[in-house]
Coordinates of C-alpha atoms and ligand atoms in Angstrom, one line a residue:
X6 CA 115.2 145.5 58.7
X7 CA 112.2 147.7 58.0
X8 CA 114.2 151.4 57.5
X9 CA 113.6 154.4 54.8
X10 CA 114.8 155.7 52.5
X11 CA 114.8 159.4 50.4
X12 CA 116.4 157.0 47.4
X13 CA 113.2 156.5 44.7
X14 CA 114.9 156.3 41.3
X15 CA 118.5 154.3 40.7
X16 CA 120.8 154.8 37.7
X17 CA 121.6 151.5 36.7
X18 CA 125.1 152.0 34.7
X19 CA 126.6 149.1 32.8
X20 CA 124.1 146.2 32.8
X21 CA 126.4 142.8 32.5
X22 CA 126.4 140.5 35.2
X23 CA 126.5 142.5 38.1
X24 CA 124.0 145.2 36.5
X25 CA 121.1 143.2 36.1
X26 CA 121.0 141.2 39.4
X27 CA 121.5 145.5 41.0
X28 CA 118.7 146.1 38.8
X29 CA 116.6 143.3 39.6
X30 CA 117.2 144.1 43.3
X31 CA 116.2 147.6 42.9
X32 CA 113.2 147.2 41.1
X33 CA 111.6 144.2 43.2
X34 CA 112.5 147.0 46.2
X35 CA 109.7 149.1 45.0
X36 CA 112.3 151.9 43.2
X37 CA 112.3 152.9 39.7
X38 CA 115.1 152.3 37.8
X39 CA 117.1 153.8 34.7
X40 CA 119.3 151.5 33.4
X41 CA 121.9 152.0 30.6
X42 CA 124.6 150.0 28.8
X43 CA 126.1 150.8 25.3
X44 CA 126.7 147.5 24.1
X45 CA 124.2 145.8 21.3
X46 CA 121.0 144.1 22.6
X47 CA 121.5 145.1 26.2
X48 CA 118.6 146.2 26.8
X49 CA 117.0 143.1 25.7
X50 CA 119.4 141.2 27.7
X51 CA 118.8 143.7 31.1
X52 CA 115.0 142.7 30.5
X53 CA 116.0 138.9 30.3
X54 CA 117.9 138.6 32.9
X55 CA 115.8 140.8 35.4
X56 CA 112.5 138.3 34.3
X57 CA 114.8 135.6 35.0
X58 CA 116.0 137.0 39.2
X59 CA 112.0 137.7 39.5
X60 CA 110.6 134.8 41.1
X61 CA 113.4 134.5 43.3
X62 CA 112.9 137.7 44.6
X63 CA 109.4 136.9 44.9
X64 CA 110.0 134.5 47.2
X65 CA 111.8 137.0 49.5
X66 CA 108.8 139.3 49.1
X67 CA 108.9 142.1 46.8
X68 CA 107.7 145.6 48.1
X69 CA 104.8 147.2 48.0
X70 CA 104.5 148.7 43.9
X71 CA 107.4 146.4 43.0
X72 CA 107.4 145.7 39.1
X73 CA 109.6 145.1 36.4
X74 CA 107.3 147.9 34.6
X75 CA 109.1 150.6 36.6
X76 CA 112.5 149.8 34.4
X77 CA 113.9 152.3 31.7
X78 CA 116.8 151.8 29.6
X79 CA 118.4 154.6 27.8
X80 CA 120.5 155.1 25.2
X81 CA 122.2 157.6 26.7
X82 CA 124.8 157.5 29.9
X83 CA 124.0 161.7 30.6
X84 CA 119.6 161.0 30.1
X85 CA 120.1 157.7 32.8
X86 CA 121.6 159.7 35.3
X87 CA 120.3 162.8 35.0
X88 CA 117.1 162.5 37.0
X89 CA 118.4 159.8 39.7
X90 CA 118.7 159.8 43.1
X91 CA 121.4 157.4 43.7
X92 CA 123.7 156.0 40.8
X93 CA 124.7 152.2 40.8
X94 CA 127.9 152.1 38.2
X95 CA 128.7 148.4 37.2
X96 CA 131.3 149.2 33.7
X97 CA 134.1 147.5 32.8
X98 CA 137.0 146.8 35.9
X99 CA 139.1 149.6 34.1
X100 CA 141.1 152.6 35.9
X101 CA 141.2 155.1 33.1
X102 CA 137.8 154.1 32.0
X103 CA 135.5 154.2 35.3
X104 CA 137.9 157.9 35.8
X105 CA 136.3 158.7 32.6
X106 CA 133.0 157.6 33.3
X107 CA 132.5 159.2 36.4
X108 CA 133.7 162.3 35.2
X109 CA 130.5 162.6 32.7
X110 CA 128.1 161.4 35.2
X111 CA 129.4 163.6 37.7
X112 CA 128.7 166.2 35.0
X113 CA 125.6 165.1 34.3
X114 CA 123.8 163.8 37.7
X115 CA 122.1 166.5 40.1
X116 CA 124.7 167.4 42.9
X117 CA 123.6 165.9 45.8
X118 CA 123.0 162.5 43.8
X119 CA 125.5 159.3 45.3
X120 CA 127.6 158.0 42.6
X121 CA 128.5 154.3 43.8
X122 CA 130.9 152.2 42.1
X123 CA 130.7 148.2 42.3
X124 CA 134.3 147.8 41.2
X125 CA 136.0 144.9 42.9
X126 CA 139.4 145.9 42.8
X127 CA 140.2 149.8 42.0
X128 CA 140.5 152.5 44.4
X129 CA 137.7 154.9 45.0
X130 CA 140.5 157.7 45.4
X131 CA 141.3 156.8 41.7
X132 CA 137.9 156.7 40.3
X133 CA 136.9 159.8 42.2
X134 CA 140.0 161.9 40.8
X135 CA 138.3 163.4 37.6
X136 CA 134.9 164.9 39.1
X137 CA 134.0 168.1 39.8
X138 CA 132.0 166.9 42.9
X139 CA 133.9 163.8 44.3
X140 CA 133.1 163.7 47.6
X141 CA 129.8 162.0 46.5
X142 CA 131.4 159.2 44.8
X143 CA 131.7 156.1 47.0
X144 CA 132.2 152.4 46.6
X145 CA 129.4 150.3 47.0
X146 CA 131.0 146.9 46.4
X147 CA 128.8 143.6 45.6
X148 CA 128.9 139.9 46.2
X149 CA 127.8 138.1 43.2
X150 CA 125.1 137.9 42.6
X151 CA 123.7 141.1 44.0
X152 CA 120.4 140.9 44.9
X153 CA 120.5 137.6 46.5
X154 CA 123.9 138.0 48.7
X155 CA 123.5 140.7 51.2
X156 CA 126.8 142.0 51.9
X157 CA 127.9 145.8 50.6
X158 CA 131.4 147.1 51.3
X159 CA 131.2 150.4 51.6
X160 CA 134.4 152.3 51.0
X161 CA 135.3 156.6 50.7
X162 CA 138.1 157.6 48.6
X163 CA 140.1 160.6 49.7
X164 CA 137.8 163.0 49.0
X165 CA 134.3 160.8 50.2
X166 CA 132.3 162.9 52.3
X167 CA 131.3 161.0 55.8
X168 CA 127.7 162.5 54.7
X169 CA 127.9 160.3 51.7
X170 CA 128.7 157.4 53.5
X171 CA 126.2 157.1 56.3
X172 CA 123.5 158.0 53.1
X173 CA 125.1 154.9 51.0
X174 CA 124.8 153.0 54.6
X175 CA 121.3 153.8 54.8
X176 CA 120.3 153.7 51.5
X177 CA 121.5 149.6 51.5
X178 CA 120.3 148.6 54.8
X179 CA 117.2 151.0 53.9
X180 CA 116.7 148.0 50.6
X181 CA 117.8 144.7 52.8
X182 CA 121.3 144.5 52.3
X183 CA 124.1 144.4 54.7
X184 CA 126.8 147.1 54.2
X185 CA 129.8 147.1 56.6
X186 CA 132.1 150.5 56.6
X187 CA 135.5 149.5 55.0
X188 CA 137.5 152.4 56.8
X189 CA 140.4 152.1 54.8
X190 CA 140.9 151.3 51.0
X191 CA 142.8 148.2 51.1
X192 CA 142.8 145.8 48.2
X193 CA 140.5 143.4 48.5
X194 CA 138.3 145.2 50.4
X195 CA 137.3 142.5 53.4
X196 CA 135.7 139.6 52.3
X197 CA 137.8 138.8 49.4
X198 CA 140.9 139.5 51.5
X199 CA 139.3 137.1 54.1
X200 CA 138.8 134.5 51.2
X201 CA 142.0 135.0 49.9
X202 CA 143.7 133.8 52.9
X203 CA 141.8 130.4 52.8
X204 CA 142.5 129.8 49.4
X205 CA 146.6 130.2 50.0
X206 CA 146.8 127.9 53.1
X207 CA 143.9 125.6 50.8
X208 CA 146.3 126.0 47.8
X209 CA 149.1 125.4 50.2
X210 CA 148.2 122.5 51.8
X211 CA 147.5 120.7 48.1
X212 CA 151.3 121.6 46.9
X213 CA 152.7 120.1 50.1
X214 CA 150.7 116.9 49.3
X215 CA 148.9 117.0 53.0
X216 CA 145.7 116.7 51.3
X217 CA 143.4 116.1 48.5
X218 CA 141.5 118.8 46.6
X219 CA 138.3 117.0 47.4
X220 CA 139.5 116.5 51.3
X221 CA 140.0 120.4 51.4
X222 CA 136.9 121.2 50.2
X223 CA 134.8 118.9 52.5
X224 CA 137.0 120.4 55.7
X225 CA 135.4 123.4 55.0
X226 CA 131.7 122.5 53.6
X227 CA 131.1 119.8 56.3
X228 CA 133.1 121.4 59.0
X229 CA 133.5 125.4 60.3
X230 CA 131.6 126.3 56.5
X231 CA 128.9 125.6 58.3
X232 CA 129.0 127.8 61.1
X233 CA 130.4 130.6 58.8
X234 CA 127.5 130.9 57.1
X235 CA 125.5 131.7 60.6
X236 CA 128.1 133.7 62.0
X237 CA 131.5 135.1 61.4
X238 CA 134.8 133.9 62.9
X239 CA 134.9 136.1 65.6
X240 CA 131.6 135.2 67.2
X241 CA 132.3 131.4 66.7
X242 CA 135.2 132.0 68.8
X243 CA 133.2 133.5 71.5
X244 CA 131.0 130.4 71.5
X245 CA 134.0 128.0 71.2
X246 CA 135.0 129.0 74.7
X247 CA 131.8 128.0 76.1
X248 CA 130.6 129.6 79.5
X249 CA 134.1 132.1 79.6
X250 CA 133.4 133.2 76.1
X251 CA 136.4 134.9 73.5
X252 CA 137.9 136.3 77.0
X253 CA 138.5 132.4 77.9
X254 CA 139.2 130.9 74.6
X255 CA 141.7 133.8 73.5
X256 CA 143.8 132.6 77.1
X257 CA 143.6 129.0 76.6
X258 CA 144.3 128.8 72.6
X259 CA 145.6 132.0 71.9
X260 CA 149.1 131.2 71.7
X261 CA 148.6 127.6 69.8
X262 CA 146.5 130.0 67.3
X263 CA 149.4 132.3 67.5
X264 CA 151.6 128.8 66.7
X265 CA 149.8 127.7 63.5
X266 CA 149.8 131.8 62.3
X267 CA 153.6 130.9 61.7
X268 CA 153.5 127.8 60.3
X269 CA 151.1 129.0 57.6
X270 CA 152.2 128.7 53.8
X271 CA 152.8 131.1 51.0
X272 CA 152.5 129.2 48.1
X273 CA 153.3 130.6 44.2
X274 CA 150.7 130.1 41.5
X275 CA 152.8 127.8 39.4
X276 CA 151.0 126.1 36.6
X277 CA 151.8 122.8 38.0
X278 CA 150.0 123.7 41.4
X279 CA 147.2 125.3 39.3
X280 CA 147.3 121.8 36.9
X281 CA 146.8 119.7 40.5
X282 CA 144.0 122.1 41.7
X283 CA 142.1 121.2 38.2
X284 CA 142.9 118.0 38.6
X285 CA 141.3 117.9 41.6
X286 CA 138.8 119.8 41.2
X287 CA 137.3 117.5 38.0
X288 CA 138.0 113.9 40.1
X289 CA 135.7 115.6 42.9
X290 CA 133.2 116.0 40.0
X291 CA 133.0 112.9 38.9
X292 CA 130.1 112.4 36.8
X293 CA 128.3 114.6 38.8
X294 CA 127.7 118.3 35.9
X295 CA 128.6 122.0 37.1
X296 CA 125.3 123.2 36.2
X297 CA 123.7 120.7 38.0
X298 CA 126.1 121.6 41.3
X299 CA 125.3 125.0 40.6
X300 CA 121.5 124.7 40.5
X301 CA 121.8 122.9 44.2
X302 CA 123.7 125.7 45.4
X303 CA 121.7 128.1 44.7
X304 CA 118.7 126.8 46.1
X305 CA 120.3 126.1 49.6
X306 CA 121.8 129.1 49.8
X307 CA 118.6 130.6 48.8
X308 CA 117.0 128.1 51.5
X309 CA 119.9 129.6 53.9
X310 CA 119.3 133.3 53.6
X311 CA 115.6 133.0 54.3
X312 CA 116.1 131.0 57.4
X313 CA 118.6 133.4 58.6
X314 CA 116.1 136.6 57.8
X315 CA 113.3 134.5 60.1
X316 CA 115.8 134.0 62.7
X317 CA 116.0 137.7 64.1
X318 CA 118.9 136.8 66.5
X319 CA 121.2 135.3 63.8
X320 CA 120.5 137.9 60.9
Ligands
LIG9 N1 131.3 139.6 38.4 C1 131.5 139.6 39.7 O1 131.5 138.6 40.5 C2 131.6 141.0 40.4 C3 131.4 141.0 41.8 C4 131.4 142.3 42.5 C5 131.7 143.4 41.7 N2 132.0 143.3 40.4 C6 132.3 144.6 39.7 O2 131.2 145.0 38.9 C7 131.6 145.6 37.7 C8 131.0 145.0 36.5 O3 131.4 143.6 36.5 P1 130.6 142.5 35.6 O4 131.1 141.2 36.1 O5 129.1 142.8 35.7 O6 131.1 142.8 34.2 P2 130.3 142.6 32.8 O7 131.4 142.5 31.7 O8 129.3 141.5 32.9 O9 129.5 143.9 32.6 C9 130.1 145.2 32.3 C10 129.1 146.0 31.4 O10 129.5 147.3 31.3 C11 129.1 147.7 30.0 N3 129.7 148.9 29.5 C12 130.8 149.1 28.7 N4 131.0 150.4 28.5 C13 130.0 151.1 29.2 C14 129.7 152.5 29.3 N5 130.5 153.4 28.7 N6 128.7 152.8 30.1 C15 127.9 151.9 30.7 N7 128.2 150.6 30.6 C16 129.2 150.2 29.8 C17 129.4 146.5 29.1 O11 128.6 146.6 27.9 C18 128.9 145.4 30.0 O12 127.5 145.0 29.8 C19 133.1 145.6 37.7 O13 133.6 146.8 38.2 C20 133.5 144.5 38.7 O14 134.7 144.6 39.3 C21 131.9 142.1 39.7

């Protein structure tokens, strides 16, 4: 997607995990970025972690005046945000504390500056409820870790403006990523509400002893996994009903789907199902070490993402 965008300096606010890899993202898009964080050393951490994404996002192709160069930390929240044309906040998962937060850099950022939050949980309406101008806070939610997993969810609160969210639409598509409109704050957003109702039939199916850990996890990695990662469920359907398409498929299997719907579990956390799961999950290991596992993954998927970007009719 080769689109523009008016966005050429990012407040980077809060600089842990999900920060950085924003950060990292930013810069190798060519923007300049003012990063801040009030903790000890993170500045020197930012810089490590941002030299560490770099040849990654080299191999994607960084744009055209890219450089890690272009990054600034400050020491102060009100200096970082002051001149920025889009702010990226990334703080501790805390209500009263991201209301506080955007309160100052509301106070602090030019007007018509976007104030995007990556929380994973909280409600925009919440976070929004302390500014002065809230209808240009939005949530611009993240999949770990940001500037290798395209997906955005972008999300208004109450008070969003619809301006601010086809500028936060265009602003991510604008630097490669893929934001969907969440039209309604839901908890969970999309995807993790999506994941979340694998992982209770997968938890589900371990406490009623019809599988193995290790049997779950290969249904998934050797079997449909596979085709989720080229396209979502809904377009897998389509082509799981051949030359009739979804129209056919939804007739034919429709009401077995419909069927299995209502036989699905709801299982409790208990620690003894949470004991199995860990149980499980270090037998599947084996000898075999996380980091190692890890390492793999990330390579594939990094293998995976390119290939789809080359595709055109799959990205
Ligand atoms: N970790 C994930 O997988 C993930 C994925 C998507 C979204 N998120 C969201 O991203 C946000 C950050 O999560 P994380 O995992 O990077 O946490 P983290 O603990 O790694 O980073 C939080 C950072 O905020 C900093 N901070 C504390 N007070 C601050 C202040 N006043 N101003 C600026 N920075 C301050 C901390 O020093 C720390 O570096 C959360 O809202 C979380 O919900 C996390």
């Amino acid at each position: 997607m080769n689109l523009t965008t008016d966005v050429k300096r990012v407040a980077v606010v809060g600089t842990g995990v999900i920060g950085a890899s924003w950060a990292a993202h930013f810069l190798a898009h060519g923007l300049d970025v003012n990063a801040t964080d009030p903790s000890p050393g993170a500045e020197d951490r930012l810089r490590a972690a941002v030299a560490q994404h770099w040849p990654t996002l080299a191999r994607f192709g960084l744009a055209e005046g890219a450089s890690v160069d272009r990054l600034r930390f400050h020491d102060s929240l009100e200096d970082a945000v002051a001149v920025a044309d889009f702010v990226q906040e990334n703080g501790p998962e805390r209500m009263d504390f991201k209301i506080d937060l955007f309160r100052r850099m509301d106070a602090a950022a030019p007007p018509e500056t976007i104030l995007a939050s990556s929380s994973s949980g909280l409600a925009i309406s919440g976070v929004q409820s302390g500014c002065a101008h809230p209808q240009r806070v939005v949530l611009g939610h993240p999949f770990n870790p940001p500037h290798l997993i395209p997906l955005v969810e972008v999300i208004g609160g109450e008070q969003t403006s619809p301006d601010t969210i086809a500028r936060t639409m265009a602003f991510y598509a604008a630097i490669g990523k893929r934001p969907i409109h969440v039209k309604r704050e839901v908890k969970g957003h999309i995807a993790n509400r999506l994941q979340a109702a694998l992982w209770r039939e997968a938890f589900h199916l371990v406490n009623e002893g019809v599988a193995s850990v290790a049997d779950i996890d290969t249904a998934i990695a050797h079997g449909p996994g596979l085709r989720w990662a080229v396209m979502g469920p809904f377009m897998n359907l389509h082509l799981s009903g051949g030359a009739g398409g979804i129209e056919h498929l939804l007739a034919h299997l429709g009401g077995p789907i419909e069927d299995w719907w209502k036989d699905l579990g709801a299982p409790s956390m208990t620690d003894a199902l949470k004991q199995q799961v860990v149980q499980g999950v270090d037998d599947a290991l084996g000898t075999r070490h996380t980091a190692d596992l890890q390492a793999a993954r990330d390579t594939l998927l990094l293998n995976l993402i390119r290939a789809k970007a080359e595709t055109g009719t799959l990205d």
